PDB file of C-alpha atoms in Angstrom:
ATOM      1  CA  MET H  29     -34.173 -54.766 -78.045  1.00  0.00           C
ATOM      2  CA  LYS H  30     -33.243 -56.676 -74.772  1.00  0.00           C
ATOM      3  CA  PHE H  31     -29.923 -54.879 -74.429  1.00  0.00           C
ATOM      4  CA  TRP H  32     -31.402 -51.487 -74.275  1.00  0.00           C
ATOM      5  CA  LEU H  33     -34.131 -52.759 -72.197  1.00  0.00           C
ATOM      6  CA  ARG H  34     -31.471 -53.880 -69.778  1.00  0.00           C
ATOM      7  CA  SER H  35     -29.448 -50.798 -70.067  1.00  0.00           C
ATOM      8  CA  ILE H  36     -32.696 -48.537 -69.146  1.00  0.00           C
ATOM      9  CA  ILE H  37     -33.442 -50.903 -66.028  1.00  0.00           C
ATOM     10  CA  LEU H  38     -29.497 -50.166 -64.653  1.00  0.00           C
ATOM     11  CA  GLY H  39     -29.733 -46.595 -65.285  1.00  0.00           C
ATOM     12  CA  LEU H  40     -32.806 -46.294 -63.190  1.00  0.00           C
ATOM     13  CA  ILE H  41     -31.419 -48.254 -60.470  1.00  0.00           C
ATOM     14  CA  LEU H  42     -28.227 -46.011 -60.522  1.00  0.00           C
ATOM     15  CA  ILE H  43     -30.024 -42.889 -60.375  1.00  0.00           C
ATOM     16  CA  GLY H  44     -32.302 -44.131 -57.332  1.00  0.00           C
ATOM     17  CA  LEU H  45     -28.981 -45.128 -55.594  1.00  0.00           C
ATOM     18  CA  ALA H  46     -27.670 -41.457 -56.527  1.00  0.00           C
ATOM     19  CA  SER H  47     -30.572 -39.940 -55.261  1.00  0.00           C
ATOM     20  CA  ALA H  48     -30.765 -41.954 -52.105  1.00  0.00           C
ATOM     21  CA  LEU H  49     -27.053 -40.873 -51.076  1.00  0.00           C
ATOM     22  CA  LEU H  50     -27.842 -37.326 -51.595  1.00  0.00           C
ATOM     23  CA  LEU H  51     -30.561 -37.349 -49.576  1.00  0.00           C
ATOM     24  CA  ASN H  52     -28.876 -39.106 -46.598  1.00  0.00           C
ATOM     25  CA  LYS H  53     -25.721 -36.856 -47.044  1.00  0.00           C
ATOM     26  CA  GLU H  54     -26.514 -34.161 -44.412  1.00  0.00           C
ATOM     27  CA  PRO H  55     -27.607 -36.420 -41.638  1.00  0.00           C
ATOM     28  CA  LEU H  56     -24.504 -38.616 -42.244  1.00  0.00           C
ATOM     29  CA  PHE H  57     -22.249 -35.331 -41.951  1.00  0.00           C
ATOM     30  CA  SER H  58     -24.248 -33.675 -39.209  1.00  0.00           C
ATOM     31  CA  ALA H  59     -23.905 -36.987 -37.048  1.00  0.00           C
ATOM     32  CA  SER H  60     -20.025 -36.982 -37.878  1.00  0.00           C
ATOM     33  CA  GLN H  61     -19.580 -33.472 -37.009  1.00  0.00           C
ATOM     34  CA  GLU H  62     -21.343 -33.151 -33.553  1.00  0.00           C
ATOM     35  CA  PRO H  63     -18.348 -35.070 -31.601  1.00  0.00           C
ATOM     36  CA  ALA H  64     -15.952 -32.722 -33.492  1.00  0.00           C
ATOM     37  CA  ASP H  65     -18.105 -29.605 -32.012  1.00  0.00           C
ATOM     38  CA  GLU H  66     -18.092 -31.078 -28.608  1.00  0.00           C
ATOM     39  CA  ALA H  67     -14.427 -31.941 -28.566  1.00  0.00           C
ATOM     40  CA  VAL H  68     -13.472 -28.261 -29.433  1.00  0.00           C
ATOM     41  CA  ALA H  69     -15.906 -27.032 -26.904  1.00  0.00           C
ATOM     42  CA  THR H  70     -14.281 -29.145 -24.386  1.00  0.00           C
ATOM     43  CA  THR H  71     -10.735 -27.985 -25.305  1.00  0.00           C
ATOM     44  CA  VAL H  72     -11.762 -24.416 -25.393  1.00  0.00           C
ATOM     45  CA  ASP H  73     -13.306 -24.794 -21.623  1.00  0.00           C
ATOM     46  CA  THR H  74     -10.302 -26.672 -20.568  1.00  0.00           C
ATOM     47  CA  ASP H  75      -7.979 -23.787 -21.731  1.00  0.00           C
ATOM     48  CA  GLN H  76     -10.018 -21.233 -20.223  1.00  0.00           C
ATOM     49  CA  ALA H  77     -10.209 -23.044 -16.789  1.00  0.00           C
ATOM     50  CA  GLU H  78      -6.361 -23.426 -16.934  1.00  0.00           C
ATOM     51  CA  GLN H  79      -5.907 -19.819 -17.877  1.00  0.00           C
ATOM     52  CA  ALA H  80      -8.210 -18.677 -15.026  1.00  0.00           C
ATOM     53  CA  GLU H  81      -6.370 -20.938 -12.576  1.00  0.00           C
ATOM     54  CA  SER H  82      -2.812 -19.521 -13.791  1.00  0.00           C
ATOM     55  CA  LEU H  83      -4.207 -15.976 -13.484  1.00  0.00           C
ATOM     56  CA  ALA H  84      -5.278 -16.380  -9.882  1.00  0.00           C
ATOM     57  CA  GLN H  85      -2.027 -17.916  -9.025  1.00  0.00           C
ATOM     58  CA  GLU H  86      -0.111 -14.892 -10.490  1.00  0.00           C
ATOM     59  CA  GLU H  87      -2.768 -12.456  -8.557  1.00  0.00           C
ATOM     60  CA  THR H  88      -2.033 -14.334  -5.507  1.00  0.00           C
ATOM     61  CA  LEU H  89       1.786 -14.168  -6.006  1.00  0.00           C
ATOM     62  CA  ASP H  90       1.685 -10.364  -6.860  1.00  0.00           C
ATOM     63  CA  ALA H  91      -0.468  -9.813  -3.538  1.00  0.00           C
ATOM     64  CA  GLU H  92       2.144 -11.879  -1.433  1.00  0.00           C
ATOM     65  CA  GLN H  93       4.966  -9.796  -3.160  1.00  0.00           C
ATOM     66  CA  SER H  94       3.429  -6.503  -2.489  1.00  0.00           C
ATOM     67  CA  THR H  95       2.744  -7.124   1.251  1.00  0.00           C
ATOM     68  CA  ASN H  96       6.271  -8.287   1.709  1.00  0.00           C
ATOM     69  CA  ALA H  97       7.600  -5.226  -0.212  1.00  0.00           C
ATOM     70  CA  ALA H  98       5.638  -2.734   1.957  1.00  0.00           C
ATOM     71  CA  ALA H  99       6.890  -4.701   5.132  1.00  0.00           C
ATOM     72  CA  ASP H 100      10.510  -4.734   4.088  1.00  0.00           C
ATOM     73  CA  GLY H 101       9.933  -0.871   2.923  1.00  0.00           C
ATOM     74  CA  LEU H 102       8.830  -0.164   6.456  1.00  0.00           C
ATOM     75  CA  SER H 103      11.563  -1.767   7.957  1.00  0.00           C
ATOM     76  CA  ASN H 104      14.226  -0.219   6.011  1.00  0.00           C
ATOM     77  CA  TYR H 105      12.732   3.190   6.719  1.00  0.00           C
ATOM     78  CA  TYR H 106      13.022   2.577  10.487  1.00  0.00           C
ATOM     79  CA  ALA H 107      16.484   1.007  10.218  1.00  0.00           C
ATOM     80  CA  SER H 108      17.637   4.478   8.097  1.00  0.00           C
ATOM     81  CA  ILE H 109      16.254   6.667  10.547  1.00  0.00           C
ATOM     82  CA  ARG H 110      16.629   4.883  14.256  1.00  0.00           C
ATOM     83  CA  GLY H 111      19.884   3.296  13.853  1.00  0.00           C
ATOM     84  CA  ASP H 112      20.848  -0.486  13.904  1.00  0.00           C
ATOM     85  CA  MET H 113      17.835  -2.711  14.591  1.00  0.00           C
ATOM     86  CA  THR H 114      18.080  -6.095  15.650  1.00  0.00           C
ATOM     87  CA  GLY H 115      15.962  -9.115  14.198  1.00  0.00           C
ATOM     88  CA  ASP H 116      14.207  -8.689  11.136  1.00  0.00           C
ATOM     89  CA  GLY H 117      13.213  -4.898  11.641  1.00  0.00           C
ATOM     90  CA  PRO H 118      10.749  -3.363  14.200  1.00  0.00           C
ATOM     91  CA  GLN H 119       7.572  -5.251  15.441  1.00  0.00           C
ATOM     92  CA  ILE H 120       4.151  -4.295  14.279  1.00  0.00           C
ATOM     93  CA  ARG H 121       1.232  -5.423  16.119  1.00  0.00           C
ATOM     94  CA  ASN H 122      -2.306  -3.983  16.006  1.00  0.00           C
ATOM     95  CA  ASN H 123      -0.804  -1.079  14.179  1.00  0.00           C
ATOM     96  CA  ILE H 124       1.756  -0.089  16.455  1.00  0.00           C
ATOM     97  CA  VAL H 125       5.429  -0.105  15.722  1.00  0.00           C
ATOM     98  CA  TYR H 126       7.431  -0.919  18.449  1.00  0.00           C
ATOM     99  CA  LEU H 127      10.759   0.835  18.199  1.00  0.00           C
ATOM    100  CA  PRO H 128      14.124   0.671  20.124  1.00  0.00           C
ATOM    101  CA  GLU H 129      14.477   3.110  23.134  1.00  0.00           C
ATOM    102  CA  PRO H 130      15.667   6.670  21.894  1.00  0.00           C
ATOM    103  CA  LYS H 131      19.295   6.956  22.067  1.00  0.00           C
ATOM    104  CA  GLY H 132      21.722   9.702  22.712  1.00  0.00           C
ATOM    105  CA  ASP H 133      21.459  13.030  24.544  1.00  0.00           C
ATOM    106  CA  LEU H 134      18.667  15.150  23.165  1.00  0.00           C
ATOM    107  CA  GLU H 135      20.132  18.604  24.411  1.00  0.00           C
ATOM    108  CA  LYS H 136      23.507  17.860  22.637  1.00  0.00           C
ATOM    109  CA  ILE H 137      21.418  17.057  19.673  1.00  0.00           C
ATOM    110  CA  LEU H 138      19.180  20.148  19.744  1.00  0.00           C
ATOM    111  CA  THR H 139      22.578  22.401  20.402  1.00  0.00           C
ATOM    112  CA  ALA H 140      24.646  20.725  17.331  1.00  0.00           C
ATOM    113  CA  ARG H 141      21.559  21.232  15.162  1.00  0.00           C
ATOM    114  CA  GLY H 142      21.317  25.237  16.624  1.00  0.00           C
ATOM    115  CA  LEU H 143      24.573  25.728  15.105  1.00  0.00           C
ATOM    116  CA  ILE H 144      23.821  24.905  11.720  1.00  0.00           C
ATOM    117  CA  THR H 145      20.293  26.040  11.123  1.00  0.00           C
ATOM    118  CA  ARG H 146      18.930  29.616  10.789  1.00  0.00           C
ATOM    119  CA  PRO H 147      16.349  30.349  13.838  1.00  0.00           C
ATOM    120  CA  LEU H 148      12.885  30.824  13.041  1.00  0.00           C
ATOM    121  CA  PRO H 149      10.819  33.717  14.716  1.00  0.00           C
ATOM    122  CA  LYS H 150       9.281  32.690  18.081  1.00  0.00           C
ATOM    123  CA  ASN H 151       5.773  33.337  16.879  1.00  0.00           C
ATOM    124  CA  TRP H 152       6.419  31.344  13.680  1.00  0.00           C
ATOM    125  CA  ILE H 153       3.784  28.554  12.735  1.00  0.00           C
ATOM    126  CA  GLY H 154       3.918  28.112   9.038  1.00  0.00           C
ATOM    127  CA  GLU H 155       1.310  28.347   6.200  1.00  0.00           C
ATOM    128  CA  THR H 156      -2.049  26.401   6.291  1.00  0.00           C
ATOM    129  CA  ASP H 157      -1.939  23.370   4.486  1.00  0.00           C
ATOM    130  CA  ASN H 158      -3.795  20.015   3.792  1.00  0.00           C
ATOM    131  CA  HIS H 159      -1.901  17.293   5.397  1.00  0.00           C
ATOM    132  CA  PRO H 160      -3.435  13.744   4.763  1.00  0.00           C
ATOM    133  CA  PHE H 161      -2.495  10.922   6.668  1.00  0.00           C
ATOM    134  CA  ARG H 162      -3.642   7.546   4.506  1.00  0.00           C
ATOM    135  CA  LEU H 163      -4.114   4.000   5.371  1.00  0.00           C
ATOM    136  CA  GLY H 164      -1.076   2.031   5.839  1.00  0.00           C
ATOM    137  CA  GLU H 165       1.389   5.326   6.377  1.00  0.00           C
ATOM    138  CA  THR H 166       2.987   5.904   9.938  1.00  0.00           C
ATOM    139  CA  LEU H 167       2.324   9.170  11.729  1.00  0.00           C
ATOM    140  CA  PHE H 168       6.124   9.935  12.267  1.00  0.00           C
ATOM    141  CA  GLY H 169       6.859   9.220   8.364  1.00  0.00           C
ATOM    142  CA  LYS H 170       4.315  11.439   7.449  1.00  0.00           C
ATOM    143  CA  LEU H 171       4.795  14.243   9.896  1.00  0.00           C
ATOM    144  CA  SER H 172       8.435  14.013   9.263  1.00  0.00           C
ATOM    145  CA  GLU H 173       7.882  14.482   5.345  1.00  0.00           C
ATOM    146  CA  TYR H 174       5.456  17.504   6.163  1.00  0.00           C
ATOM    147  CA  ALA H 175       7.997  19.058   8.282  1.00  0.00           C
ATOM    148  CA  GLY H 176      10.674  18.736   5.561  1.00  0.00           C
ATOM    149  CA  ASP H 177       8.295  20.625   3.211  1.00  0.00           C
ATOM    150  CA  ASN H 178       8.732  23.669   5.711  1.00  0.00           C
ATOM    151  CA  ASN H 179      12.382  23.207   6.418  1.00  0.00           C
ATOM    152  CA  LEU H 180      11.709  21.714   9.720  1.00  0.00           C
ATOM    153  CA  GLN H 181      12.864  18.393  11.153  1.00  0.00           C
ATOM    154  CA  VAL H 182      10.935  15.878  13.777  1.00  0.00           C
ATOM    155  CA  ILE H 183      12.222  14.438  16.606  1.00  0.00           C
ATOM    156  CA  TRP H 184      10.304  11.376  17.566  1.00  0.00           C
ATOM    157  CA  TRP H 185      11.696  10.750  21.075  1.00  0.00           C
ATOM    158  CA  LEU H 186       9.145   7.810  21.618  1.00  0.00           C
ATOM    159  CA  ASN H 187       9.657   3.972  21.462  1.00  0.00           C
ATOM    160  CA  ARG H 188       6.318   3.486  19.403  1.00  0.00           C
ATOM    161  CA  ASP H 189       5.222   4.645  16.108  1.00  0.00           C
ATOM    162  CA  PHE H 190       1.552   3.940  14.578  1.00  0.00           C
ATOM    163  CA  VAL H 191       0.275   2.794  11.500  1.00  0.00           C
ATOM    164  CA  VAL H 192      -2.600   4.924  10.135  1.00  0.00           C
ATOM    165  CA  LYS H 193      -5.811   2.523  10.490  1.00  0.00           C
ATOM    166  CA  ASN H 194      -8.362   4.980   9.337  1.00  0.00           C
ATOM    167  CA  ALA H 195      -7.428   7.864   7.063  1.00  0.00           C
ATOM    168  CA  PHE H 196      -7.691  11.513   8.063  1.00  0.00           C
ATOM    169  CA  ARG H 197      -6.447  14.960   7.315  1.00  0.00           C
ATOM    170  CA  ILE H 198      -5.620  18.055   9.218  1.00  0.00           C
ATOM    171  CA  ASN H 199      -5.835  21.334   7.407  1.00  0.00           C
ATOM    172  CA  LYS H 200      -3.767  23.389   9.708  1.00  0.00           C
ATOM    173  CA  ASP H 201      -0.004  24.710   9.838  1.00  0.00           C
ATOM    174  CA  ILE H 202       2.674  22.460  10.519  1.00  0.00           C
ATOM    175  CA  VAL H 203       2.889  23.466  14.305  1.00  0.00           C
ATOM    176  CA  THR H 204      -0.580  22.928  15.138  1.00  0.00           C
ATOM    177  CA  THR H 205      -0.613  19.624  13.098  1.00  0.00           C
ATOM    178  CA  SER H 206       2.370  18.246  14.735  1.00  0.00           C
ATOM    179  CA  TYR H 207       0.482  19.257  18.234  1.00  0.00           C
ATOM    180  CA  LYS H 208      -2.607  17.347  17.024  1.00  0.00           C
ATOM    181  CA  VAL H 209      -0.967  14.444  15.803  1.00  0.00           C
ATOM    182  CA  GLY H 210       0.845  13.780  19.211  1.00  0.00           C
ATOM    183  CA  LYS H 211      -2.247  14.599  21.459  1.00  0.00           C
ATOM    184  CA  ALA H 212      -3.915  12.005  19.385  1.00  0.00           C
ATOM    185  CA  ILE H 213      -1.831   9.212  20.398  1.00  0.00           C
ATOM    186  CA  GLN H 214      -0.753  10.443  23.896  1.00  0.00           C
ATOM    187  CA  GLY H 215      -3.274   7.763  25.528  1.00  0.00           C
ATOM    188  CA  HIS H 216      -0.784   5.072  24.527  1.00  0.00           C
ATOM    189  CA  PHE H 217       1.703   6.624  26.984  1.00  0.00           C
ATOM    190  CA  GLU H 218       1.407   6.373  30.751  1.00  0.00           C
ATOM    191  CA  SER H 219       2.279   9.870  31.335  1.00  0.00           C
ATOM    192  CA  GLY H 220       0.941  11.150  28.102  1.00  0.00           C
ATOM    193  CA  LEU H 221       2.971  13.460  25.658  1.00  0.00           C
ATOM    194  CA  ALA H 222       4.814  16.859  25.495  1.00  0.00           C
ATOM    195  CA  ILE H 223       5.089  18.494  21.700  1.00  0.00           C
ATOM    196  CA  TYR H 224       7.782  21.202  21.781  1.00  0.00           C
ATOM    197  CA  PHE H 225       8.475  23.742  18.875  1.00  0.00           C
ATOM    198  CA  CYS H 226      12.241  24.387  19.043  1.00  0.00           C
ATOM    199  CA  TYR H 227      12.125  27.437  16.739  1.00  0.00           C
ATOM    200  CA  GLN H 228      16.034  28.383  17.060  1.00  0.00           C
ATOM    201  CA  GLN H 229      16.556  24.535  16.104  1.00  0.00           C
ATOM    202  CA  ARG H 230      13.884  24.439  13.518  1.00  0.00           C
ATOM    203  CA  THR H 231      12.723  21.286  15.212  1.00  0.00           C
ATOM    204  CA  ILE H 232       9.393  19.661  16.630  1.00  0.00           C
ATOM    205  CA  VAL H 233       9.987  17.723  19.514  1.00  0.00           C
ATOM    206  CA  VAL H 234       7.677  14.862  20.504  1.00  0.00           C
ATOM    207  CA  ILE H 235       8.509  13.269  23.942  1.00  0.00           C
ATOM    208  CA  GLU H 236       6.972  11.551  26.949  1.00  0.00           C
ATOM    209  CA  TYR H 237       8.733  13.744  29.443  1.00  0.00           C
ATOM    210  CA  GLY H 238       9.932  17.203  28.966  1.00  0.00           C
ATOM    211  CA  THR H 239      13.361  18.283  30.440  1.00  0.00           C
ATOM    212  CA  ALA H 240      14.814  21.212  31.645  1.00  0.00           C
ATOM    213  CA  TYR H 241      16.565  22.516  28.258  1.00  0.00           C
ATOM    214  CA  LEU H 242      13.276  22.017  26.270  1.00  0.00           C
ATOM    215  CA  GLU H 243      11.330  24.261  28.861  1.00  0.00           C
ATOM    216  CA  LYS H 244      14.139  26.810  28.617  1.00  0.00           C
ATOM    217  CA  GLU H 245      14.641  26.792  24.937  1.00  0.00           C
ATOM    218  CA  CYS H 246      11.427  25.567  22.941  1.00  0.00           C
ATOM    219  CA  LEU H 247       7.698  26.130  23.286  1.00  0.00           C
ATOM    220  CA  LEU H 248       5.568  23.698  24.791  1.00  0.00           C
ATOM    221  CA  LEU H 249       2.389  23.403  22.771  1.00  0.00           C
ATOM    222  CA  PRO H 250      -0.555  24.499  22.632  1.00  0.00           C
ATOM    223  CA  ASN H 251      -0.235  28.263  22.536  1.00  0.00           C
ATOM    224  CA  ARG H 252      -3.216  30.405  22.139  1.00  0.00           C
ATOM    225  CA  ARG H 253      -2.979  30.148  18.364  1.00  0.00           C
ATOM    226  CA  ASN H 254      -3.530  26.163  18.664  1.00  0.00           C
TER     227      ASN H 254
END
């Protein structure tokens, strides 16, 4: 009898302990889980911050490389079309590209070109087209490109070129476009500019001072069509 009584009492005690353990299980696990969650969140935040910093550094590097590439491209461009350059290339200040003084005999250059080109009619002006000049481009570079599309060349007999600061477009023929570009920058030159269309040499000349040869062989723009 006493044996069974002790067994029953012991069983009740064990049942009570088991119940207490089950009731306290959720708080125990919750308390142990919170620091782990905080640690994971901290790790994620740290990783995101490091990734953001790395991305910012990469973007800065890309921007610097892009700027350097643009400057190198402009220097190489002028070196190829204007001969040898001293230093690290043309000096650019306030959207003005300072070029070396033009070299050579302009009359001989045009005479030689006239021997290898087919003359255009004196009244030729080309087709009306859209000629955009975008931010960062140079006037001489884009004008030469558009002239090339019309089988012409541009002789930029100046010691300065200009980087486009505010984009614009000229919806005219190439002869009129050349005249308007030249007149837009003539205020930068003490004597203004003269723009000639040498139709026999398929050449547009932008120059500060005219010459007897240009007056005789070429058309001084504008004419009545311009």
